[in-house]
Amino acid sequence: MYKCALILAAGQGKRIKSDLPKVLHKVCGKEMVKHVIDSIRKSGIDDINVIIGKGAELVKERTADKNVSYSLQAEQLGTGHAVKCAEEFLRGKKGVVAVFTGDTPLIKQSTIERLFNDHIESKNSATILTAIVDDPTGYGRIVRENNEVSKIVEHKDCSEEELKISEMNSGIYCFDIELLLDALSKLTNNNEQGEYYLTDVIEILKAQNKKIGAVITDFEETIGVNSRVQLAQAEEILKDRINIMHMENGVTLIDPKTTYIGIDVEIGKDTIIYPNNILEGNTKIGSNCLLYQNSRISDSIIGDEVDIQSSVILNSNIGDNTTVGPFAYIRPETTIGKHARIGDFVEIKKSNIGDGTKVSHLTYIGDAEVGSECNFGCGTVIVNYDGKNKYKTIIGDHSFIGCNTNLVS
Ligand code: UD1
Ligand code: CA
């Protein structure tokens, strides 16, 4: 059966109080809407349409990928109206469309698969992903009659009785494409917020005697991030998930609470990570490394058996058995060889440092090619800038540089 997905991402997100569109706020280093896209992808669906509106160009730029197309919702008149804006994408297609909101970054691949399978096997017209929660404040409630889902009521439109319902709408659904398109044309905005609600499609289908199903999952996975407080909650949940995954893969985290690992970071076995480390972007850490306290490593590749302490490493490569820090600053486009030593108060920028070279203290190296087995004395400065232009420096193998040396490029 043909499957595709829509992601609603046109709102500004008033409640997050930001100039940035809400779905571009990051959780564990990645935009919320990208988390959603990646989970959909992993579940085997690659025809994805994102509905954009507020900050459309920026959302498009940050989510651009093959098989991702866009529909524009110029005015945000509600989630139902948003789906309607994807009519052109859906028209003529037969099969199942899953609808996601761009603000549910914790949704798992396995749950998306379960939702699709249940929808198809039960021959439903619509299947809602729901969760049971003690405090469903702000979420739509799932109203059931004789245990069958009959409608979804938004928090603001709930009666006293409906407010007590603990089953919430995750905002994620599967629909039969043709039935959805037909129901969308029947939506009205006769509600507390004056919006066209996607959730009303359920009641419309029910009135046509169509089969509605629900798949219940953990509330944690369905958290919709509307505010900065919820953003922090999502961060904490995903951070725990990532940390547990690495520990299960054989990485020691001395204090998982203070270890911040981005979702795409890879770490080899038997590496030990001390508190207050931040690993970001497409970073790869080898095996048997020791990451002592307080480093930030971003978009970098670290070999095996590397020791790093209290340092910042950005977009660089560090070879096997090298030590870095404490207090080193490795700036972008730097490559450091194997068995090298980069010590305290050393800054290296856009340079290659050969195997076995020692830069032990108080040194600046910028725009340089440095050979192997060199030794830099304390207080060496490569003078790469004359106030107008930057110049390159080349230092051969086995060079010995005495302390307090300025090497004018
Ligand atoms: C929605 C659901 C609610 C559910 C909750 C789950 C409706 C009416 N309500 O409420 O039942 O419990 O999600 O998180 O659907 N968006 C657009 N265009 C619009 C309006 C919204 O693209 O005109 C996008 C937003 O960018 C956002 C998503 O849709 O990514 C959800 O919108 P939001 O306003 O956060 O809906 P909720 O009030 O949370
Ligand atoms: Ca929301």
PDB file of N, CA, C and O in Angstrom, residues 22-46:
ATOM      1  N   LYS A  22       8.846  27.959  15.768  1.00  0.00           N
ATOM      2  CA  LYS A  22       8.947  26.979  16.863  1.00  0.00           C
ATOM      3  C   LYS A  22       9.628  25.686  16.451  1.00  0.00           C
ATOM      4  O   LYS A  22      10.493  25.167  17.174  1.00  0.00           O
ATOM      5  N   VAL A  23       9.253  25.141  15.283  1.00  0.00           N
ATOM      6  CA  VAL A  23       9.762  23.817  14.901  1.00  0.00           C
ATOM      7  C   VAL A  23      11.266  23.808  14.614  1.00  0.00           C
ATOM      8  O   VAL A  23      11.864  22.749  14.460  1.00  0.00           O
ATOM      9  N   LEU A  24      11.884  25.011  14.564  1.00  0.00           N
ATOM     10  CA  LEU A  24      13.336  25.063  14.350  1.00  0.00           C
ATOM     11  C   LEU A  24      14.113  25.143  15.666  1.00  0.00           C
ATOM     12  O   LEU A  24      15.338  25.160  15.670  1.00  0.00           O
ATOM     13  N   HIS A  25      13.393  25.186  16.775  1.00  0.00           N
ATOM     14  CA  HIS A  25      14.099  25.102  18.059  1.00  0.00           C
ATOM     15  C   HIS A  25      14.664  23.702  18.182  1.00  0.00           C
ATOM     16  O   HIS A  25      14.062  22.735  17.740  1.00  0.00           O
ATOM     17  N   LYS A  26      15.857  23.625  18.784  1.00  0.00           N
ATOM     18  CA  LYS A  26      16.560  22.340  18.797  1.00  0.00           C
ATOM     19  C   LYS A  26      16.359  21.550  20.081  1.00  0.00           C
ATOM     20  O   LYS A  26      16.279  22.126  21.157  1.00  0.00           O
ATOM     21  N   VAL A  27      16.336  20.236  19.925  1.00  0.00           N
ATOM     22  CA  VAL A  27      16.332  19.313  21.055  1.00  0.00           C
ATOM     23  C   VAL A  27      17.518  18.374  20.830  1.00  0.00           C
ATOM     24  O   VAL A  27      17.652  17.798  19.747  1.00  0.00           O
ATOM     25  N   CYS A  28      18.397  18.286  21.813  1.00  0.00           N
ATOM     26  CA  CYS A  28      19.639  17.501  21.684  1.00  0.00           C
ATOM     27  C   CYS A  28      20.346  17.820  20.363  1.00  0.00           C
ATOM     28  O   CYS A  28      20.779  16.912  19.637  1.00  0.00           O
ATOM     29  N   GLY A  29      20.426  19.098  20.063  1.00  0.00           N
ATOM     30  CA  GLY A  29      21.239  19.557  18.945  1.00  0.00           C
ATOM     31  C   GLY A  29      20.600  19.481  17.575  1.00  0.00           C
ATOM     32  O   GLY A  29      21.250  19.776  16.578  1.00  0.00           O
ATOM     33  N   LYS A  30      19.335  19.080  17.488  1.00  0.00           N
ATOM     34  CA  LYS A  30      18.707  18.981  16.166  1.00  0.00           C
ATOM     35  C   LYS A  30      17.318  19.624  16.198  1.00  0.00           C
ATOM     36  O   LYS A  30      16.599  19.496  17.186  1.00  0.00           O
ATOM     37  N   GLU A  31      16.963  20.311  15.113  1.00  0.00           N
ATOM     38  CA  GLU A  31      15.673  20.984  15.041  1.00  0.00           C
ATOM     39  C   GLU A  31      14.545  19.961  15.262  1.00  0.00           C
ATOM     40  O   GLU A  31      14.590  18.857  14.711  1.00  0.00           O
ATOM     41  N   MET A  32      13.513  20.387  16.000  1.00  0.00           N
ATOM     42  CA  MET A  32      12.400  19.471  16.306  1.00  0.00           C
ATOM     43  C   MET A  32      11.831  18.837  15.048  1.00  0.00           C
ATOM     44  O   MET A  32      11.606  17.628  14.994  1.00  0.00           O
ATOM     45  N   VAL A  33      11.608  19.668  14.025  1.00  0.00           N
ATOM     46  CA  VAL A  33      10.986  19.136  12.807  1.00  0.00           C
ATOM     47  C   VAL A  33      11.912  18.121  12.116  1.00  0.00           C
ATOM     48  O   VAL A  33      11.453  17.163  11.493  1.00  0.00           O
ATOM     49  N   LYS A  34      13.225  18.291  12.282  1.00  0.00           N
ATOM     50  CA  LYS A  34      14.155  17.316  11.691  1.00  0.00           C
ATOM     51  C   LYS A  34      14.117  15.978  12.431  1.00  0.00           C
ATOM     52  O   LYS A  34      14.286  14.922  11.828  1.00  0.00           O
ATOM     53  N   HIS A  35      13.899  16.046  13.743  1.00  0.00           N
ATOM     54  CA  HIS A  35      13.716  14.789  14.482  1.00  0.00           C
ATOM     55  C   HIS A  35      12.526  14.023  13.902  1.00  0.00           C
ATOM     56  O   HIS A  35      12.580  12.814  13.712  1.00  0.00           O
ATOM     57  N   VAL A  36      11.441  14.772  13.656  1.00  0.00           N
ATOM     58  CA  VAL A  36      10.232  14.128  13.131  1.00  0.00           C
ATOM     59  C   VAL A  36      10.529  13.528  11.748  1.00  0.00           C
ATOM     60  O   VAL A  36      10.210  12.368  11.479  1.00  0.00           O
ATOM     61  N   ILE A  37      11.169  14.318  10.889  1.00  0.00           N
ATOM     62  CA  ILE A  37      11.509  13.825   9.540  1.00  0.00           C
ATOM     63  C   ILE A  37      12.362  12.552   9.631  1.00  0.00           C
ATOM     64  O   ILE A  37      12.095  11.554   8.958  1.00  0.00           O
ATOM     65  N   ASP A  38      13.379  12.577  10.495  1.00  0.00           N
ATOM     66  CA  ASP A  38      14.282  11.423  10.597  1.00  0.00           C
ATOM     67  C   ASP A  38      13.552  10.167  11.085  1.00  0.00           C
ATOM     68  O   ASP A  38      13.821   9.066  10.604  1.00  0.00           O
ATOM     69  N   SER A  39      12.653  10.331  12.052  1.00  0.00           N
ATOM     70  CA  SER A  39      11.920   9.153  12.549  1.00  0.00           C
ATOM     71  C   SER A  39      10.995   8.596  11.471  1.00  0.00           C
ATOM     72  O   SER A  39      10.856   7.382  11.337  1.00  0.00           O
ATOM     73  N   ILE A  40      10.375   9.493  10.702  1.00  0.00           N
ATOM     74  CA  ILE A  40       9.492   9.030   9.620  1.00  0.00           C
ATOM     75  C   ILE A  40      10.323   8.253   8.598  1.00  0.00           C
ATOM     76  O   ILE A  40       9.963   7.160   8.171  1.00  0.00           O
ATOM     77  N   ARG A  41      11.462   8.834   8.228  1.00  0.00           N
ATOM     78  CA  ARG A  41      12.373   8.196   7.275  1.00  0.00           C
ATOM     79  C   ARG A  41      12.773   6.802   7.716  1.00  0.00           C
ATOM     80  O   ARG A  41      12.729   5.844   6.949  1.00  0.00           O
ATOM     81  N   LYS A  42      13.176   6.708   9.000  1.00  0.00           N
ATOM     82  CA  LYS A  42      13.641   5.421   9.521  1.00  0.00           C
ATOM     83  C   LYS A  42      12.531   4.375   9.469  1.00  0.00           C
ATOM     84  O   LYS A  42      12.801   3.189   9.392  1.00  0.00           O
ATOM     85  N   SER A  43      11.276   4.830   9.533  1.00  0.00           N
ATOM     86  CA  SER A  43      10.175   3.866   9.502  1.00  0.00           C
ATOM     87  C   SER A  43       9.843   3.460   8.063  1.00  0.00           C
ATOM     88  O   SER A  43       8.881   2.739   7.818  1.00  0.00           O
ATOM     89  N   GLY A  44      10.636   3.917   7.117  1.00  0.00           N
ATOM     90  CA  GLY A  44      10.512   3.430   5.743  1.00  0.00           C
ATOM     91  C   GLY A  44       9.621   4.277   4.844  1.00  0.00           C
ATOM     92  O   GLY A  44       9.332   3.884   3.725  1.00  0.00           O
ATOM     93  N   ILE A  45       9.210   5.448   5.334  1.00  0.00           N
ATOM     94  CA  ILE A  45       8.372   6.314   4.489  1.00  0.00           C
ATOM     95  C   ILE A  45       9.258   7.420   3.926  1.00  0.00           C
ATOM     96  O   ILE A  45       9.911   8.135   4.690  1.00  0.00           O
ATOM     97  N   ASP A  46       9.300   7.528   2.584  1.00  0.00           N
ATOM     98  CA  ASP A  46      10.156   8.609   2.115  1.00  0.00           C
ATOM     99  C   ASP A  46       9.481   9.642   1.221  1.00  0.00           C
ATOM    100  O   ASP A  46      10.156  10.463   0.630  1.00  0.00           O
TER     101      ASP A  46
END
